[in-house]
PDB file of C-alpha atoms in Angstrom:
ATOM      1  CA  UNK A 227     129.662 129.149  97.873  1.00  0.00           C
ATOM      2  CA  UNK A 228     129.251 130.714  94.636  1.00  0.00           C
ATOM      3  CA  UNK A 229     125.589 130.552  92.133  1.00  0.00           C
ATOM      4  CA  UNK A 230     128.238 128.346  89.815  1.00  0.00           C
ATOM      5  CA  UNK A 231     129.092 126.484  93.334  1.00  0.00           C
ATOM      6  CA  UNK A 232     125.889 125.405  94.010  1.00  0.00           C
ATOM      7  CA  UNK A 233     124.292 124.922  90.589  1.00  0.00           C
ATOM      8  CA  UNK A 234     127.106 122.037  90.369  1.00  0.00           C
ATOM      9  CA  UNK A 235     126.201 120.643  93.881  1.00  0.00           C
ATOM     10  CA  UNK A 236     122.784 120.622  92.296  1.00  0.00           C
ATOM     11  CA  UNK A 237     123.797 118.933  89.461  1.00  0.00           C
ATOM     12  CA  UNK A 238     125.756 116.234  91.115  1.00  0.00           C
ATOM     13  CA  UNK A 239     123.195 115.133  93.934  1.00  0.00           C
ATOM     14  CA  UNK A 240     120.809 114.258  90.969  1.00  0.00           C
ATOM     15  CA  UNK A 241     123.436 112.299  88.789  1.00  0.00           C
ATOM     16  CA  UNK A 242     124.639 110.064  92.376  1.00  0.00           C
ATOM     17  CA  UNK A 243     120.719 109.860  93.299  1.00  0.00           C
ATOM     18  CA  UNK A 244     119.347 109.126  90.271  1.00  0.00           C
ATOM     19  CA  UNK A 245     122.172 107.688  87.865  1.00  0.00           C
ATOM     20  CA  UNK A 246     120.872 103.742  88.289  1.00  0.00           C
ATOM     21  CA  UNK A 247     118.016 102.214  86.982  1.00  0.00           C
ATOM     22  CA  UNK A 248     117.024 100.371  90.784  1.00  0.00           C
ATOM     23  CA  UNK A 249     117.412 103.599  92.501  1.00  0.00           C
ATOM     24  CA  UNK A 250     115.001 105.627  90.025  1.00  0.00           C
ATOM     25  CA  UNK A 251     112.544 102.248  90.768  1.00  0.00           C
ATOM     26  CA  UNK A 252     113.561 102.450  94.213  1.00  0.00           C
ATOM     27  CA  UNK A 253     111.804 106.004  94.372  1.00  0.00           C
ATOM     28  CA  UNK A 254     109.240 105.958  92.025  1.00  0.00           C
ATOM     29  CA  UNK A 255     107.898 102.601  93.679  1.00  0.00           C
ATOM     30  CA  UNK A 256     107.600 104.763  97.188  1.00  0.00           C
ATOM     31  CA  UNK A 257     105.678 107.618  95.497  1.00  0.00           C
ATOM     32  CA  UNK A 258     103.199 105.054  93.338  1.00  0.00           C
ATOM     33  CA  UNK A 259     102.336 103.576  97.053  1.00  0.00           C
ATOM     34  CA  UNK A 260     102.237 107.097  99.220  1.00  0.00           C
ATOM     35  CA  UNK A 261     100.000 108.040  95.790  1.00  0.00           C
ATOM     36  CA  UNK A 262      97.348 105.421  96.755  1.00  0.00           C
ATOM     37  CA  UNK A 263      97.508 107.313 100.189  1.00  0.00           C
ATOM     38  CA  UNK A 264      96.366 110.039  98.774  1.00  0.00           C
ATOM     39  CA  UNK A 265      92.515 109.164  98.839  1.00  0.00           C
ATOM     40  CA  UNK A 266      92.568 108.320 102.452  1.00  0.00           C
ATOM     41  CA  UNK A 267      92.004 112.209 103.166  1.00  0.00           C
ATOM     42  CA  UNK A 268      88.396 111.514 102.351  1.00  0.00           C
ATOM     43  CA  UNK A 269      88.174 108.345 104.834  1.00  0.00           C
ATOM     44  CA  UNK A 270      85.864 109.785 107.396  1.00  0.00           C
ATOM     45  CA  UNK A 271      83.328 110.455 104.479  1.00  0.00           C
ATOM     46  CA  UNK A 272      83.994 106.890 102.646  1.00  0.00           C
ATOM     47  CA  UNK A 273      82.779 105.912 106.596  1.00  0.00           C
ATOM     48  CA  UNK A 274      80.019 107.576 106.202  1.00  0.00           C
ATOM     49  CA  UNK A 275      78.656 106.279 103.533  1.00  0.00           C
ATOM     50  CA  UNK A 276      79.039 103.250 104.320  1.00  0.00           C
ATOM     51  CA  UNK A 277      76.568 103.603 107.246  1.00  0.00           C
ATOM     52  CA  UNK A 278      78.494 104.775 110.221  1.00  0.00           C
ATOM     53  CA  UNK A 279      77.795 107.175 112.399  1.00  0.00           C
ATOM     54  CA  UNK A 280      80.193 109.768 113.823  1.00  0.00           C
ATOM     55  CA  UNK A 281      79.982 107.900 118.018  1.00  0.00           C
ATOM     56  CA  UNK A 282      80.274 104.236 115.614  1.00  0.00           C
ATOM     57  CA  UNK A 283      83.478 106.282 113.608  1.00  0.00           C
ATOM     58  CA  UNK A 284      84.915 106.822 117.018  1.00  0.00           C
ATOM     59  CA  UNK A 285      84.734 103.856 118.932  1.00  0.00           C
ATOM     60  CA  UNK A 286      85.747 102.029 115.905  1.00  0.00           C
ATOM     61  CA  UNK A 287      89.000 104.206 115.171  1.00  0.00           C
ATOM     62  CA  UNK A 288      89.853 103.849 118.624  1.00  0.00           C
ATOM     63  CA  UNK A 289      88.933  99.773 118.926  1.00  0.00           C
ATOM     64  CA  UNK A 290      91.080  99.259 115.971  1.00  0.00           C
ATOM     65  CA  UNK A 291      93.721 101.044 117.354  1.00  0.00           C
ATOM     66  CA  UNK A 292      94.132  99.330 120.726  1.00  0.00           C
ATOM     67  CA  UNK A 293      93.664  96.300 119.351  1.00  0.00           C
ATOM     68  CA  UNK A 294      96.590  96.640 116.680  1.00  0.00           C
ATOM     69  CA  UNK A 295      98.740  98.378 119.423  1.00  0.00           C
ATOM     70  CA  UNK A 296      98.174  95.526 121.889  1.00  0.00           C
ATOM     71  CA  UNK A 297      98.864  92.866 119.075  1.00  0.00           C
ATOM     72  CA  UNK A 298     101.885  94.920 117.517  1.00  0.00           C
ATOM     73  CA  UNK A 299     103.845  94.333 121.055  1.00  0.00           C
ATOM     74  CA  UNK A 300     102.743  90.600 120.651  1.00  0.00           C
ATOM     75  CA  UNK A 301     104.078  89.988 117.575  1.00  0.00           C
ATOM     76  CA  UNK A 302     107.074  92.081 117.794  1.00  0.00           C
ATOM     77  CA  UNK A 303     109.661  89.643 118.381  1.00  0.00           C
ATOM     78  CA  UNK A 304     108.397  86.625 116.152  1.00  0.00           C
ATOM     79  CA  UNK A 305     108.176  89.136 113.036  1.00  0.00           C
ATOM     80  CA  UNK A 306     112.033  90.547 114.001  1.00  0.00           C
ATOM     81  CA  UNK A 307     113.669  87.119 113.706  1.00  0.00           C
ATOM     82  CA  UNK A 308     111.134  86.618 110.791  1.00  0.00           C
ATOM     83  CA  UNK A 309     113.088  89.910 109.083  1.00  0.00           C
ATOM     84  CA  UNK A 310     116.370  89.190 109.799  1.00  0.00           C
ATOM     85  CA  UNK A 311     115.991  85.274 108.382  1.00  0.00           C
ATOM     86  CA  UNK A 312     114.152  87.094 105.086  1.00  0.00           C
ATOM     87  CA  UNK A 313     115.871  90.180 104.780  1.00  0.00           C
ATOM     88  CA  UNK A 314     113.782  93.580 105.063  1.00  0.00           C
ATOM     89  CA  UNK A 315     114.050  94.008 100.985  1.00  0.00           C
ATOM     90  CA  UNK A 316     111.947  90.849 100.948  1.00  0.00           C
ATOM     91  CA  UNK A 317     109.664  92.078 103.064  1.00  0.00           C
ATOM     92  CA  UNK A 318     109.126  95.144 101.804  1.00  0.00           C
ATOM     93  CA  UNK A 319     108.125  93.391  98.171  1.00  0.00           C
ATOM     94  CA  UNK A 320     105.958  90.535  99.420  1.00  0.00           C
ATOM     95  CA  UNK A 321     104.448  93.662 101.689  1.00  0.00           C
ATOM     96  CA  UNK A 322     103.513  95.439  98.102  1.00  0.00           C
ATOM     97  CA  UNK A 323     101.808  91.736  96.883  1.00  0.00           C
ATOM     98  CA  UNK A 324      99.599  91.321 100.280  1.00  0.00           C
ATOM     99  CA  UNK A 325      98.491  95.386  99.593  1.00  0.00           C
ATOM    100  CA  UNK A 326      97.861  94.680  96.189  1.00  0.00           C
ATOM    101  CA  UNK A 327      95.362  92.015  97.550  1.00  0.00           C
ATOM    102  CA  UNK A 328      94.358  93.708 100.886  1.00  0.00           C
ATOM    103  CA  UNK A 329      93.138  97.385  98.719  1.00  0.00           C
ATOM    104  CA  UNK A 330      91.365  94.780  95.818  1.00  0.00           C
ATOM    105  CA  UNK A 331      88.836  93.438  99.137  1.00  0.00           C
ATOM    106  CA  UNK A 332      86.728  97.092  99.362  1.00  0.00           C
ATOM    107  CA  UNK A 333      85.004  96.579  95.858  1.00  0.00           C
ATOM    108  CA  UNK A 334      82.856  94.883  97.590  1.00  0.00           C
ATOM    109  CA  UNK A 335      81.096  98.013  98.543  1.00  0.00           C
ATOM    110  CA  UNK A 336      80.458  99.221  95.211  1.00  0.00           C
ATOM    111  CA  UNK A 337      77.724  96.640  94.791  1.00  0.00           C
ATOM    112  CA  UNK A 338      76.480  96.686  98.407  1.00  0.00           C
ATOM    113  CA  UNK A 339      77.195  97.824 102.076  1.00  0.00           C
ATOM    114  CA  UNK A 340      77.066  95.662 104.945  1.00  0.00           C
ATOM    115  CA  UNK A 341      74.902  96.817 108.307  1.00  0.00           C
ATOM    116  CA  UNK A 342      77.402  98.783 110.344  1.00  0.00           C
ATOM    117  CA  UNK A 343      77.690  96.389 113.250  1.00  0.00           C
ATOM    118  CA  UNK A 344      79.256  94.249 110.719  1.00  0.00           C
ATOM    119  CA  UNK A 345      81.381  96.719 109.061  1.00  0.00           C
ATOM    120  CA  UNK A 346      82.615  97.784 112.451  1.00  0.00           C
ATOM    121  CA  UNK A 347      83.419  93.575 113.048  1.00  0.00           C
ATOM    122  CA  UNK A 348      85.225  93.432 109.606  1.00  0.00           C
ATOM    123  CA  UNK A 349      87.377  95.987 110.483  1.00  0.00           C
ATOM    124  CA  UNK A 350      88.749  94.810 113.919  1.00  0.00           C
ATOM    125  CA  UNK A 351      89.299  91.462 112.321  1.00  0.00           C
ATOM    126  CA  UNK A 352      91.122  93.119 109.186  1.00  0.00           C
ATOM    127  CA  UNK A 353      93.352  95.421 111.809  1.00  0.00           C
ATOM    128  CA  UNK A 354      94.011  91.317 113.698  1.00  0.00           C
ATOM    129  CA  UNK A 355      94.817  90.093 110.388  1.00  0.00           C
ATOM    130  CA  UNK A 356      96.976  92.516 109.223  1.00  0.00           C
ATOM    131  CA  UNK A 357      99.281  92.988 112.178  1.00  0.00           C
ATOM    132  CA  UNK A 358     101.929  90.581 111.527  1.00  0.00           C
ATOM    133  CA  UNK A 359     101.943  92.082 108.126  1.00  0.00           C
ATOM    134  CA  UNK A 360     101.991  95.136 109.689  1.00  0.00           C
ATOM    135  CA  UNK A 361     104.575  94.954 111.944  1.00  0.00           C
ATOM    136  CA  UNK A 362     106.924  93.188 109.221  1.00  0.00           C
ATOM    137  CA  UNK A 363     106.244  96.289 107.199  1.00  0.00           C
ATOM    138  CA  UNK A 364     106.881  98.457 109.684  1.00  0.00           C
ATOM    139  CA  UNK A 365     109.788  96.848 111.880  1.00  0.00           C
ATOM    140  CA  UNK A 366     111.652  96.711 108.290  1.00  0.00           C
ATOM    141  CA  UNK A 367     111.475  99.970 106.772  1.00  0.00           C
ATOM    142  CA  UNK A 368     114.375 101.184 107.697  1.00  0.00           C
ATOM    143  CA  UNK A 369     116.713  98.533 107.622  1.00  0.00           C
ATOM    144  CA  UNK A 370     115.491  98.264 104.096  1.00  0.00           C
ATOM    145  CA  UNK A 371     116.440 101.463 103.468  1.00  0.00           C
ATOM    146  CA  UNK A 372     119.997 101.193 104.834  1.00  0.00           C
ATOM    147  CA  UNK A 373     120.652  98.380 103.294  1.00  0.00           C
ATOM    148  CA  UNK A 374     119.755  99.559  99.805  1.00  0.00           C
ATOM    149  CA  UNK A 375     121.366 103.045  99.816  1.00  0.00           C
ATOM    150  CA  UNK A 376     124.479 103.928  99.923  1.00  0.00           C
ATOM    151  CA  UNK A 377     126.118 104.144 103.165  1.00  0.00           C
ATOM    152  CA  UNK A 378     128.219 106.963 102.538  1.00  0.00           C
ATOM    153  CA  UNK A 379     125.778 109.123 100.709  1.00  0.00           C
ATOM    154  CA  UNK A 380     122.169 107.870 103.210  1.00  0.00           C
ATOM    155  CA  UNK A 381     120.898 110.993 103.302  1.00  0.00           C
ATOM    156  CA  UNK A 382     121.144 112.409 100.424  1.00  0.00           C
ATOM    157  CA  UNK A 383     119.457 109.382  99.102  1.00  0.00           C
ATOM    158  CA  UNK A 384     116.602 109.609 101.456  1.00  0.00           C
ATOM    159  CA  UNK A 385     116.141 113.021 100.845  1.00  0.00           C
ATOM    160  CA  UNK A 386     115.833 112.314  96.807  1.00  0.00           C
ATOM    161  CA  UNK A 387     113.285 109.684  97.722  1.00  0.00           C
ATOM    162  CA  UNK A 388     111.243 112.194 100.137  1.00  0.00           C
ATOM    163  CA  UNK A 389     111.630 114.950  97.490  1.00  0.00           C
ATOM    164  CA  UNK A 390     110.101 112.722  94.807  1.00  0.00           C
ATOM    165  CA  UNK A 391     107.273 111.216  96.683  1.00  0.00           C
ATOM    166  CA  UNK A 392     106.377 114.481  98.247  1.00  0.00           C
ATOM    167  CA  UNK A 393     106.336 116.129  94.878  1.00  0.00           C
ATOM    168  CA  UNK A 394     103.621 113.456  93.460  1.00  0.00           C
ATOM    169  CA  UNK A 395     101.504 113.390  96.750  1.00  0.00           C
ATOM    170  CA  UNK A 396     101.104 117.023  96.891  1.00  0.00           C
ATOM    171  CA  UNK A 397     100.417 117.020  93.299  1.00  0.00           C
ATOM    172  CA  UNK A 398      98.034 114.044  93.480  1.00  0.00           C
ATOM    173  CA  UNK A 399      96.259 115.576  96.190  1.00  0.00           C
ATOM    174  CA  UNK A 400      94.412 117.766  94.565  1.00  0.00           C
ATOM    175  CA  UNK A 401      94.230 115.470  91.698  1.00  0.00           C
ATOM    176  CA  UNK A 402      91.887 113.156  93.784  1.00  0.00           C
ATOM    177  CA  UNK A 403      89.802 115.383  94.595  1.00  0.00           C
ATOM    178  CA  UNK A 404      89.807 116.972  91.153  1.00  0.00           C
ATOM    179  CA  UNK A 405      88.788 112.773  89.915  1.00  0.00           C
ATOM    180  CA  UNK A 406      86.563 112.174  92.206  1.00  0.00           C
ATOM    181  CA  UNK A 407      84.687 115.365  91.380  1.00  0.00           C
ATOM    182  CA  UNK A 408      84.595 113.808  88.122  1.00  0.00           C
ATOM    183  CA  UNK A 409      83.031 110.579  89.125  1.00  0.00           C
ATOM    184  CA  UNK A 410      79.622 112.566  90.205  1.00  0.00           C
ATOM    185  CA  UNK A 411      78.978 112.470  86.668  1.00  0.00           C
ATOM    186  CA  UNK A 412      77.956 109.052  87.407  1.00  0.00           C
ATOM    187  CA  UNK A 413      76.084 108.939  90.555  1.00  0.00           C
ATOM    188  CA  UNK A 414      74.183 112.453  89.954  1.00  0.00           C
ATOM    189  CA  UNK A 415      71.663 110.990  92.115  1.00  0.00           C
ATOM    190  CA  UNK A 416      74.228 110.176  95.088  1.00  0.00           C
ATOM    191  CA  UNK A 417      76.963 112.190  94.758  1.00  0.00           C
ATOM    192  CA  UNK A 418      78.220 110.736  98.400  1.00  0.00           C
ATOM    193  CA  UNK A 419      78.745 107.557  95.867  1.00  0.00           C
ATOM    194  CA  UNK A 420      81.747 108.760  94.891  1.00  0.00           C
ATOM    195  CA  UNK A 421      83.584 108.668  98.595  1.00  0.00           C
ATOM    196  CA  UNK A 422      83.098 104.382  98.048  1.00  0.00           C
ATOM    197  CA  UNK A 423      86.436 104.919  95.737  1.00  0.00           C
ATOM    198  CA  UNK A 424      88.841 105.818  98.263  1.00  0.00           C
ATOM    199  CA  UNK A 425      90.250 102.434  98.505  1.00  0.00           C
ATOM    200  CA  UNK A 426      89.822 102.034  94.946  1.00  0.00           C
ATOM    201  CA  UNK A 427      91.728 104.463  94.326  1.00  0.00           C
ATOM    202  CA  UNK A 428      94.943 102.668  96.184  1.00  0.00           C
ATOM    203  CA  UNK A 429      93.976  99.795  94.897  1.00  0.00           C
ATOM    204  CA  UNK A 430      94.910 101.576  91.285  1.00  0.00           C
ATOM    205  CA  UNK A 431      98.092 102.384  92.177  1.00  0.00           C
ATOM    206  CA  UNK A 432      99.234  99.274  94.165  1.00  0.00           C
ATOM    207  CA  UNK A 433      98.623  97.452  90.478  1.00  0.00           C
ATOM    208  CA  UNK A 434     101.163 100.015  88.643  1.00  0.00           C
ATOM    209  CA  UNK A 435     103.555  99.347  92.380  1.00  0.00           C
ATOM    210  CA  UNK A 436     103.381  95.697  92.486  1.00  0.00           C
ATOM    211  CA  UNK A 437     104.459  95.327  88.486  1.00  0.00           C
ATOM    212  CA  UNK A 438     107.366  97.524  89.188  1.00  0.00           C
ATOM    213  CA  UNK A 439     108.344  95.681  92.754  1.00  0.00           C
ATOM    214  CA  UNK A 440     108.643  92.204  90.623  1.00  0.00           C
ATOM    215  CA  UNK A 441     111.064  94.111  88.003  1.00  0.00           C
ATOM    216  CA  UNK A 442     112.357  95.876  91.341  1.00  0.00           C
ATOM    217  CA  UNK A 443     113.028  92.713  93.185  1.00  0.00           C
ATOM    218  CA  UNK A 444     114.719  91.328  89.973  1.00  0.00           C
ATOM    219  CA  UNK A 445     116.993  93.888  89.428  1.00  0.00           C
ATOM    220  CA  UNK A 446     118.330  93.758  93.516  1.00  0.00           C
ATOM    221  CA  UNK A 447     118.772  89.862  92.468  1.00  0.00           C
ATOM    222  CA  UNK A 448     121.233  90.969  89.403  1.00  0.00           C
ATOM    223  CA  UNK A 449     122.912  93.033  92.219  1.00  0.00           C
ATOM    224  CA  UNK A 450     123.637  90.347  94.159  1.00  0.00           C
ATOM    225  CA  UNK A 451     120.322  89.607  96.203  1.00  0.00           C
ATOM    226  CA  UNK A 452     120.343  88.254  99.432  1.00  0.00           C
ATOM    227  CA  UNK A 453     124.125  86.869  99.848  1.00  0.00           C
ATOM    228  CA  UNK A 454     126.390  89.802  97.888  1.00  0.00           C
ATOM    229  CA  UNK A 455     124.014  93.263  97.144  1.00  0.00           C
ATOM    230  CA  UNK A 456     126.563  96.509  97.160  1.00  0.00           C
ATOM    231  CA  UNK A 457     124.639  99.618  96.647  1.00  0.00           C
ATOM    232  CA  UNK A 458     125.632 100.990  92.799  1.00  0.00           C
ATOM    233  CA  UNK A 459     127.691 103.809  93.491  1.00  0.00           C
ATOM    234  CA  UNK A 460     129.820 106.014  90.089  1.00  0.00           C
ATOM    235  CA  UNK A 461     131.827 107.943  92.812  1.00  0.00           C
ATOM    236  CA  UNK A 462     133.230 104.363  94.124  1.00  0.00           C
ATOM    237  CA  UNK A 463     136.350 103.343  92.233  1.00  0.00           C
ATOM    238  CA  UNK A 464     134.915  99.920  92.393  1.00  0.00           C
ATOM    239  CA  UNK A 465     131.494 101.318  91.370  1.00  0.00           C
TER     240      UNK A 465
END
């Protein structure tokens, strides 16, 4: 294909991606939660000063993860039948509400830290609590996504959402480190301090996320919600 070939392919994969209002908060919503993501690069630090020890890092990691493997396979088929009664789009907002209130618990640990026994405790029983969530979350991810994209142009609507939320992470990634940098200003005596804010940090961008999934959630109502949704689409004589 010609320069003039492509340059209009160009052009028309960003007017079908990003033409309607819910897709553009479809994919801005994904990058404002992979954003809050961004700080977890620092978690083994944010451990750290919090007490642990690299052996207490390790078993913990690897506690937590057993224990959410062994209670994923548990939960499995309640939190299927749960989806398909709810529909995954549901899910996938009241997911962004629970987050909002999940990433808001860690402030805690701006005022004080708890002996790492404890911490270590807290944890498992956060990984327990969180499963069903979890799963919910996870099991309905993509069925969310297929039924809110466009059937005959899924990929290319996938890959605007990957191009979008890859552009702000990588972006954002040095940006948190570049903030947090920042934030020694205030702890020049304990400039470890600073690694406390790495669930802060999601914690400021699941506000922004969960704002936009209630005008998100509305706008898949307009669209028919739950009984009649059909993916907006300009190329569709019907539209």
């Amino acid at each position: 294909p010609s320069i003039a070939d492509r340059i209009a392919t160009f052009k028309s994969f960003f007017h079908e991606t990003f033409f309607h209002r819910f897709y553009v908060m479809r994919f801005v919503l994904c990058s404002l939660i992979a954003l809050g993501g961004s700080s977890f690069v620092f978690n083994l630090f944010y451990q750290q000063e919090l007490g642990l020890e690299y052996d207490q890092i390790g078993k913990m990691n690897g506690l937590v993860g057993t224990v959410s493997l062994i209670s994923t396979f548990g939960v499995t088929v309640l939190v299927s039948i749960l989806i398909d009664r709810w529909h995954p789009f549901r899910i996938y907002i009241y997911n962004i509400f629970f987050m909002l209130l999940a990433t808001a618990l860690p402030w805690k640990y701006l005022f004080g830290t708890l002996p790492a026994v404890v911490y270590i405790q807290v944890a498992v029983g956060a990984a327990i609590a969180g499963c069903v969530l979890g799963t919910l979350a996870g099991i309905a991810g993509m069925p969310m996504e297929m039924t809110t994209f466009p059937k005959s142009r899924f990929g290319q609507f996938c890959a605007a959402q990957a191009l979008l939320r890859s552009s702000c992470t990588t972006i954002m990634g040095i940006g948190v480190g570049v903030v947090f940098d920042l934030l020694k200003i205030w702890t020049p005596n304990n400039p470890t301090f600073i690694y406390r804010f790495v669930p802060i940090w999601q914690f400021a961008w699941t506000i922004p996320a969960a704002i936009l999934a209630y005008f998100l959630y509305r706008e898949w109502g307009k669209l028919g919600g739950y009984e009649n949704f059909a993916p907006p689409a300009t190329w569709e004589p019907s539209g």
